[in-house]
Short mmCIF file of C-alpha atoms and ligand atoms in Angstrom, two decimals:
data_model
loop_
_atom_site.label_atom_id
_atom_site.label_comp_id
_atom_site.label_asym_id
_atom_site.label_seq_id
_atom_site.Cartn_x
_atom_site.Cartn_y
_atom_site.Cartn_z
CA MET W 1468 -28.07 -21.28 -38.88
CA SER W 1469 -27.16 -24.96 -38.81
CA ARG W 1470 -23.60 -25.87 -39.73
CA ILE W 1471 -23.18 -27.81 -42.95
CA ALA W 1472 -20.64 -30.56 -43.57
CA TYR W 1473 -19.59 -32.23 -46.77
CA VAL W 1474 -19.68 -36.01 -46.36
CA ASN W 1475 -18.88 -38.28 -49.30
CA GLY W 1476 -20.52 -36.20 -51.98
CA ARG W 1477 -23.34 -34.66 -49.93
CA TYR W 1478 -23.79 -31.40 -48.05
CA LEU W 1479 -25.59 -32.17 -44.79
CA PRO W 1480 -26.53 -30.36 -41.57
CA HIS W 1481 -24.17 -31.49 -38.82
CA ASP W 1482 -26.85 -33.43 -36.98
CA GLN W 1483 -27.29 -35.61 -40.08
CA ALA W 1484 -23.63 -35.72 -41.13
CA HIS W 1485 -22.48 -39.21 -40.19
CA VAL W 1486 -19.81 -41.65 -41.23
CA HIS W 1487 -20.02 -45.42 -41.10
CA VAL W 1488 -19.42 -47.25 -37.79
CA GLU W 1489 -16.82 -49.38 -39.56
CA ASP W 1490 -15.01 -46.45 -41.10
CA ARG W 1491 -11.30 -47.28 -40.84
CA GLY W 1492 -10.54 -43.80 -39.64
CA TYR W 1493 -12.72 -44.48 -36.62
CA GLN W 1494 -11.42 -47.99 -35.99
CA PHE W 1495 -7.73 -47.77 -36.98
CA SER W 1496 -6.90 -44.04 -37.40
CA ASP W 1497 -6.42 -45.08 -41.01
CA GLY W 1498 -6.67 -41.61 -42.46
CA VAL W 1499 -5.16 -38.15 -42.77
CA TYR W 1500 -6.34 -34.57 -42.47
CA GLU W 1501 -5.61 -30.93 -43.15
CA VAL W 1502 -6.64 -27.76 -41.34
CA SER W 1503 -6.44 -24.57 -43.39
CA ALA W 1504 -7.04 -21.00 -42.32
CA VAL W 1505 -9.48 -18.79 -44.20
CA CYS W 1506 -8.87 -15.06 -44.11
CA GLY W 1507 -11.22 -12.63 -45.82
CA GLY W 1508 -12.67 -15.53 -47.81
CA ARG W 1509 -9.27 -16.76 -49.06
CA VAL W 1510 -7.86 -20.14 -48.10
CA ILE W 1511 -4.33 -19.43 -46.95
CA ASP W 1512 -1.68 -21.48 -48.75
CA GLU W 1513 -4.26 -23.81 -50.23
CA GLU W 1514 -1.87 -25.45 -52.69
CA PRO W 1515 0.80 -26.33 -50.10
CA HIS W 1516 -1.98 -27.82 -47.93
CA LEU W 1517 -3.17 -29.92 -50.88
CA ASP W 1518 0.43 -30.93 -51.62
CA ARG W 1519 0.86 -32.10 -48.03
CA LEU W 1520 -2.48 -33.93 -48.13
CA GLU W 1521 -1.41 -35.76 -51.27
CA ARG W 1522 1.93 -36.63 -49.70
CA SER W 1523 0.33 -37.92 -46.47
CA LEU W 1524 -2.12 -40.00 -48.49
CA GLY W 1525 0.76 -41.35 -50.57
CA GLU W 1526 2.48 -42.55 -47.38
CA LEU W 1527 -0.74 -44.49 -46.62
CA ARG W 1528 -0.74 -45.71 -50.24
CA MET W 1529 -3.92 -43.79 -50.99
CA ASN W 1530 -4.75 -41.29 -53.72
CA LEU W 1531 -6.54 -37.96 -53.48
CA PRO W 1532 -10.22 -38.92 -53.22
CA LEU W 1533 -11.23 -36.15 -55.63
CA PRO W 1534 -9.20 -34.19 -58.15
CA ARG W 1535 -7.73 -30.97 -56.77
CA THR W 1536 -10.16 -28.80 -58.74
CA ALA W 1537 -13.07 -30.66 -57.14
CA LEU W 1538 -11.51 -30.38 -53.66
CA ARG W 1539 -11.11 -26.64 -54.16
CA LEU W 1540 -14.73 -26.33 -55.30
CA VAL W 1541 -16.07 -28.35 -52.38
CA THR W 1542 -13.97 -26.21 -50.02
CA ARG W 1543 -15.51 -23.01 -51.49
CA GLU W 1544 -19.00 -24.50 -51.20
CA VAL W 1545 -18.52 -25.55 -47.56
CA LEU W 1546 -17.23 -22.07 -46.74
CA ARG W 1547 -20.14 -20.45 -48.56
CA ARG W 1548 -22.78 -22.64 -46.95
CA ASN W 1549 -21.33 -21.95 -43.51
CA ARG W 1550 -20.81 -18.24 -44.26
CA VAL W 1551 -17.19 -18.43 -43.23
CA ARG W 1552 -15.00 -15.51 -44.33
CA ASP W 1553 -12.54 -15.82 -41.43
CA GLY W 1554 -12.14 -19.26 -39.95
CA ILE W 1555 -10.89 -22.73 -40.58
CA VAL W 1556 -11.71 -25.49 -42.98
CA TYR W 1557 -11.08 -29.07 -41.91
CA LEU W 1558 -10.59 -31.84 -44.46
CA GLN W 1559 -10.31 -35.49 -43.54
CA VAL W 1560 -9.78 -38.49 -45.79
CA THR W 1561 -9.90 -42.05 -44.51
CA ARG W 1562 -9.57 -45.40 -46.24
CA GLY W 1563 -13.33 -45.76 -45.87
CA ALA W 1564 -15.66 -48.40 -44.47
CA ALA W 1565 -14.98 -52.14 -44.51
CA ALA W 1566 -15.44 -55.14 -42.20
CA ARG W 1567 -12.85 -54.70 -39.46
CA ASP W 1568 -9.60 -56.35 -40.48
CA HIS W 1569 -6.12 -54.84 -40.37
CA PRO W 1570 -4.92 -55.24 -43.98
CA PHE W 1571 -6.15 -52.78 -46.57
CA PRO W 1572 -9.63 -53.84 -47.76
CA GLU W 1573 -9.88 -54.69 -51.45
CA ALA W 1574 -12.93 -52.63 -52.19
CA ALA W 1575 -13.25 -49.73 -49.76
CA GLU W 1576 -13.77 -46.28 -51.18
CA GLY W 1577 -12.00 -43.40 -49.46
CA ALA W 1578 -14.29 -41.38 -47.20
CA VAL W 1579 -14.07 -37.59 -47.38
CA VAL W 1580 -15.37 -35.08 -44.84
CA LEU W 1581 -15.06 -31.30 -44.92
CA THR W 1582 -16.27 -28.93 -42.22
CA ALA W 1583 -15.76 -25.23 -41.64
CA ARG W 1584 -16.25 -22.85 -38.78
CA PRO W 1585 -15.66 -19.16 -38.17
CA VAL W 1586 -12.71 -18.00 -36.08
CA ARG W 1587 -11.79 -14.42 -35.21
CA TRP W 1588 -8.17 -14.07 -36.21
CA PRO W 1589 -5.92 -11.58 -34.42
CA GLU W 1590 -6.14 -8.06 -35.81
CA ARG W 1591 -2.71 -6.78 -34.85
CA ALA W 1592 0.65 -8.34 -34.14
CA ALA W 1593 0.78 -6.50 -30.84
CA ASP W 1594 -2.34 -8.35 -29.61
CA ASP W 1595 -0.18 -11.17 -28.33
CA ASP W 1596 0.06 -11.64 -24.61
CA GLY W 1597 2.46 -14.58 -25.03
CA ALA W 1598 1.86 -18.21 -24.25
CA ALA W 1599 3.26 -20.64 -21.71
CA VAL W 1600 4.52 -24.06 -22.76
CA VAL W 1601 5.44 -27.12 -20.76
CA SER W 1602 7.80 -29.84 -21.96
CA MET W 1603 7.25 -33.57 -22.03
CA PRO W 1604 8.96 -36.59 -23.56
CA ASP W 1605 8.07 -37.24 -27.19
CA GLY W 1606 6.43 -40.65 -27.14
CA ARG W 1607 4.91 -40.49 -30.61
CA TRP W 1608 5.44 -42.86 -33.54
CA GLY W 1609 8.31 -42.39 -35.99
CA ARG W 1610 6.30 -40.86 -38.82
CA CYS W 1611 5.17 -37.50 -37.45
CA ASP W 1612 5.72 -36.06 -40.95
CA VAL W 1613 2.46 -37.78 -41.96
CA LYS W 1614 -0.55 -35.70 -40.97
CA SER W 1615 -2.39 -38.71 -39.61
CA VAL W 1616 -5.64 -38.49 -37.64
CA SER W 1617 -3.91 -40.67 -35.04
CA LEU W 1618 -3.38 -37.89 -32.49
CA LEU W 1619 -3.69 -39.58 -29.11
CA PRO W 1620 -0.25 -38.56 -27.76
CA ASN W 1621 -0.92 -35.02 -29.00
CA VAL W 1622 -4.32 -34.92 -27.31
CA LEU W 1623 -2.89 -36.19 -24.02
CA ALA W 1624 0.00 -33.73 -24.19
CA LYS W 1625 -2.28 -30.76 -24.92
CA GLN W 1626 -4.59 -31.75 -22.08
CA ALA W 1627 -1.63 -32.08 -19.69
CA ALA W 1628 -0.48 -28.61 -20.78
CA ARG W 1629 -3.91 -27.09 -20.19
CA GLU W 1630 -4.06 -28.66 -16.74
CA LYS W 1631 -0.84 -26.78 -15.99
CA ASP W 1632 -2.30 -23.52 -17.35
CA ALA W 1633 -0.07 -23.73 -20.40
CA TYR W 1634 -1.16 -23.16 -23.99
CA GLU W 1635 1.03 -25.79 -25.56
CA ALA W 1636 3.15 -28.85 -24.81
CA TRP W 1637 6.61 -29.10 -26.34
CA PHE W 1638 7.78 -32.61 -27.12
CA VAL W 1639 11.42 -33.35 -26.30
CA ASP W 1640 13.43 -36.19 -27.85
CA PRO W 1641 15.75 -38.49 -25.83
CA GLU W 1642 18.70 -36.13 -26.55
CA GLY W 1643 16.90 -33.26 -24.82
CA ARG W 1644 16.07 -31.52 -28.11
CA VAL W 1645 12.67 -30.04 -28.81
CA THR W 1646 10.87 -31.73 -31.67
CA GLU W 1647 7.65 -29.67 -31.95
CA GLY W 1648 4.47 -28.78 -30.09
CA SER W 1649 1.42 -31.02 -29.82
CA SER W 1650 -0.22 -29.06 -32.67
CA THR W 1651 2.36 -26.40 -33.55
CA ASN W 1652 5.96 -26.05 -34.72
CA ALA W 1653 8.52 -24.79 -32.22
CA TRP W 1654 10.94 -21.88 -32.70
CA ILE W 1655 13.47 -19.86 -30.77
CA VAL W 1656 15.39 -16.69 -31.59
CA ASP W 1657 19.12 -16.93 -30.86
CA ASP W 1658 21.41 -14.23 -29.47
CA ALA W 1659 22.26 -13.10 -33.01
CA GLY W 1660 18.57 -12.53 -33.82
CA ARG W 1661 18.29 -15.61 -36.02
CA ALA W 1662 15.03 -17.54 -36.01
CA VAL W 1663 15.72 -21.22 -35.35
CA THR W 1664 13.35 -24.11 -36.00
CA ARG W 1665 13.97 -27.83 -36.23
CA ASP W 1666 14.88 -29.22 -39.65
CA LEU W 1667 12.31 -31.40 -41.41
CA GLN W 1668 12.76 -35.08 -40.68
CA SER W 1669 10.20 -37.80 -40.07
CA ASN W 1670 9.96 -36.77 -36.37
CA ILE W 1671 8.06 -33.52 -36.99
CA LEU W 1672 5.25 -32.30 -39.20
CA GLY W 1673 6.30 -29.97 -41.98
CA GLY W 1674 4.03 -27.10 -40.97
CA ILE W 1675 2.61 -24.96 -43.74
CA THR W 1676 2.82 -21.93 -41.45
CA ARG W 1677 6.45 -22.81 -40.64
CA ARG W 1678 7.22 -22.93 -44.34
CA ARG W 1679 5.55 -19.59 -44.99
CA VAL W 1680 7.19 -17.90 -42.00
CA ILE W 1681 10.62 -19.11 -43.19
CA ARG W 1682 9.99 -17.44 -46.54
CA LEU W 1683 8.61 -14.24 -45.10
CA ALA W 1684 11.49 -14.01 -42.63
CA ARG W 1685 14.16 -14.46 -45.29
CA GLU W 1686 12.48 -11.92 -47.58
CA ALA W 1687 12.52 -9.46 -44.70
CA GLY W 1688 16.23 -10.06 -44.06
CA ILE W 1689 15.75 -12.17 -40.92
CA GLU W 1690 18.05 -15.18 -40.97
CA VAL W 1691 16.49 -18.59 -40.40
CA GLU W 1692 18.39 -21.66 -39.28
CA GLU W 1693 16.76 -25.06 -39.58
CA ARG W 1694 18.36 -27.19 -36.88
CA PRO W 1695 17.42 -28.87 -33.62
CA PHE W 1696 17.70 -26.91 -30.37
CA THR W 1697 17.67 -28.21 -26.82
CA LEU W 1698 15.20 -27.34 -24.13
CA ASP W 1699 18.07 -25.68 -22.21
CA GLU W 1700 18.88 -23.53 -25.23
CA ALA W 1701 15.24 -22.53 -25.54
CA GLN W 1702 15.04 -21.57 -21.87
CA ALA W 1703 18.14 -19.38 -22.25
CA ALA W 1704 17.04 -17.86 -25.59
CA PRO W 1705 15.96 -14.23 -25.81
CA GLU W 1706 12.72 -15.22 -27.58
CA ALA W 1707 10.66 -18.26 -28.42
CA PHE W 1708 7.49 -18.71 -30.44
CA LEU W 1709 5.28 -21.24 -32.13
CA THR W 1710 3.56 -21.43 -35.51
CA SER W 1711 0.48 -23.19 -36.84
CA THR W 1712 -2.56 -22.66 -39.01
CA THR W 1713 -4.73 -21.85 -36.01
CA SER W 1714 -2.15 -20.05 -33.80
CA PHE W 1715 -0.44 -18.11 -36.62
CA VAL W 1716 2.79 -16.85 -34.99
CA ARG W 1717 2.48 -16.71 -31.22
CA ALA W 1718 5.10 -15.69 -28.69
CA ILE W 1719 6.13 -18.06 -25.93
CA VAL W 1720 6.96 -16.25 -22.71
CA ARG W 1721 7.31 -19.19 -20.31
CA ILE W 1722 8.81 -22.64 -20.66
CA ASP W 1723 8.18 -25.00 -17.73
CA GLY W 1724 7.40 -22.00 -15.54
CA ARG W 1725 10.64 -20.14 -16.34
CA PRO W 1726 10.43 -16.82 -18.19
CA VAL W 1727 11.81 -16.55 -21.73
CA GLY W 1728 13.77 -13.33 -22.32
CA ASP W 1729 12.05 -10.56 -20.41
CA ASP W 1730 8.78 -12.46 -20.09
CA LYS W 1731 6.98 -10.69 -22.94
CA PRO W 1732 6.83 -11.14 -26.72
CA GLY W 1733 10.16 -10.15 -28.28
CA PRO W 1734 10.84 -7.96 -31.33
CA VAL W 1735 11.74 -10.70 -33.82
CA THR W 1736 8.63 -12.70 -32.88
CA LEU W 1737 6.39 -9.65 -33.20
CA ARG W 1738 7.93 -8.76 -36.54
CA LEU W 1739 7.32 -12.28 -37.87
CA ARG W 1740 3.82 -12.26 -36.47
CA ASP W 1741 3.18 -8.95 -38.21
CA LEU W 1742 4.58 -10.25 -41.52
CA TYR W 1743 2.44 -13.36 -41.30
CA LEU W 1744 -0.72 -11.44 -40.40
CA SER W 1745 -0.15 -9.07 -43.31
CA TYR W 1746 0.39 -12.04 -45.58
CA CYS W 1747 -2.90 -13.61 -44.45
CA ARG W 1748 -4.75 -10.33 -44.77
CA GLY W 1749 -3.54 -10.09 -48.35
CA GLY W 1750 -1.10 -7.29 -47.70
CA LEU W 1751 1.66 -9.38 -49.25
CA SER W 1752 1.27 -11.33 -52.45
CA ASN W 1753 0.13 -14.93 -52.01
CA ARG W 1754 3.07 -16.81 -53.50
N1 PDD E 63 -1.99 -28.81 -36.34
N2 PDD E 63 2.89 -29.91 -35.71
C1 PDD E 63 1.80 -30.63 -35.43
C2 PDD E 63 1.94 -31.89 -34.65
C3 PDD E 63 0.54 -30.20 -35.88
O1 PDD E 63 -0.57 -30.93 -35.59
C4 PDD E 63 0.43 -28.98 -36.59
C5 PDD E 63 -0.88 -28.47 -37.10
C6 PDD E 63 1.61 -28.25 -36.85
C7 PDD E 63 1.60 -26.96 -37.62
O2 PDD E 63 1.28 -27.19 -38.98
P1 PDD E 63 0.54 -26.10 -39.86
O3 PDD E 63 1.38 -24.88 -39.80
O4 PDD E 63 0.49 -26.70 -41.22
O5 PDD E 63 -0.83 -25.87 -39.25
C8 PDD E 63 2.82 -28.75 -36.40
C9 PDD E 63 -3.31 -28.47 -36.82
C10 PDD E 63 -3.55 -27.00 -36.89
C11 PDD E 63 -4.36 -29.20 -35.98
O6 PDD E 63 -4.13 -30.38 -35.75
O7 PDD E 63 -5.36 -28.61 -35.60
#
């Protein structure tokens, strides 16, 4: 079965799904995106993803290219045509095609692409062998809160991590504090069992999974502190983990080659992973 993409109003097989050579996303990274998880046919936290999309577009002084109802319908149709019940849906909006010139073009129409593909999500919280991360200086721009398609530092960091047999790269600011991962938010658990993740400023992306895990944790009586933590603090912490749409909640067992806690996923991480998996599987109400 050929994969089907939605491109500017049309559903096309991938080998015919093209965008213009002068699309500003291609030439200037002038666009934003969202990745949402689909579990049992449901798009997880669809409204918060659309809220973030609208916010990112607003920062680029663009509007939603289609009303939300239409975006939801197109999402359903892309999932249906690709027979995705468990997987991801990718949505990208750029400022569209125009003769190459830096200022906003007067008459470009936003370009919209949606794709979907199946992914096998973890079945059980315990199926987590724990990931390794490596740290590197955060050399990104100052507006990491915008989910821009401009991901070159993230791509280079992830590649560097993989070349060191690590799953993720953690960016560290000039004060030695972890900002976030190249495509995930960063967390530790402190000695008192509190989950700690950096507060939302313009230097990190406000993860939708982060937001959901904060809520689930608090409802389950696990305290959450939103504050920066240093790399040293992370290396001395009993547990560390990361969150994202595609990684869910995943334990970190090594930072720069040094074990975290006792080198295996810890109890708070596994509990949060379990809560999040249940939430995605519909075991908890989708609020
Ligand atoms: N990445 N931080 C960065 C830099 C990210 O790119 C992402 C998501 C996150 C986590 O956000 P969320 O929980 O909303 O997925 C944090 C997506 C999955 C990607 O680029 O593929």
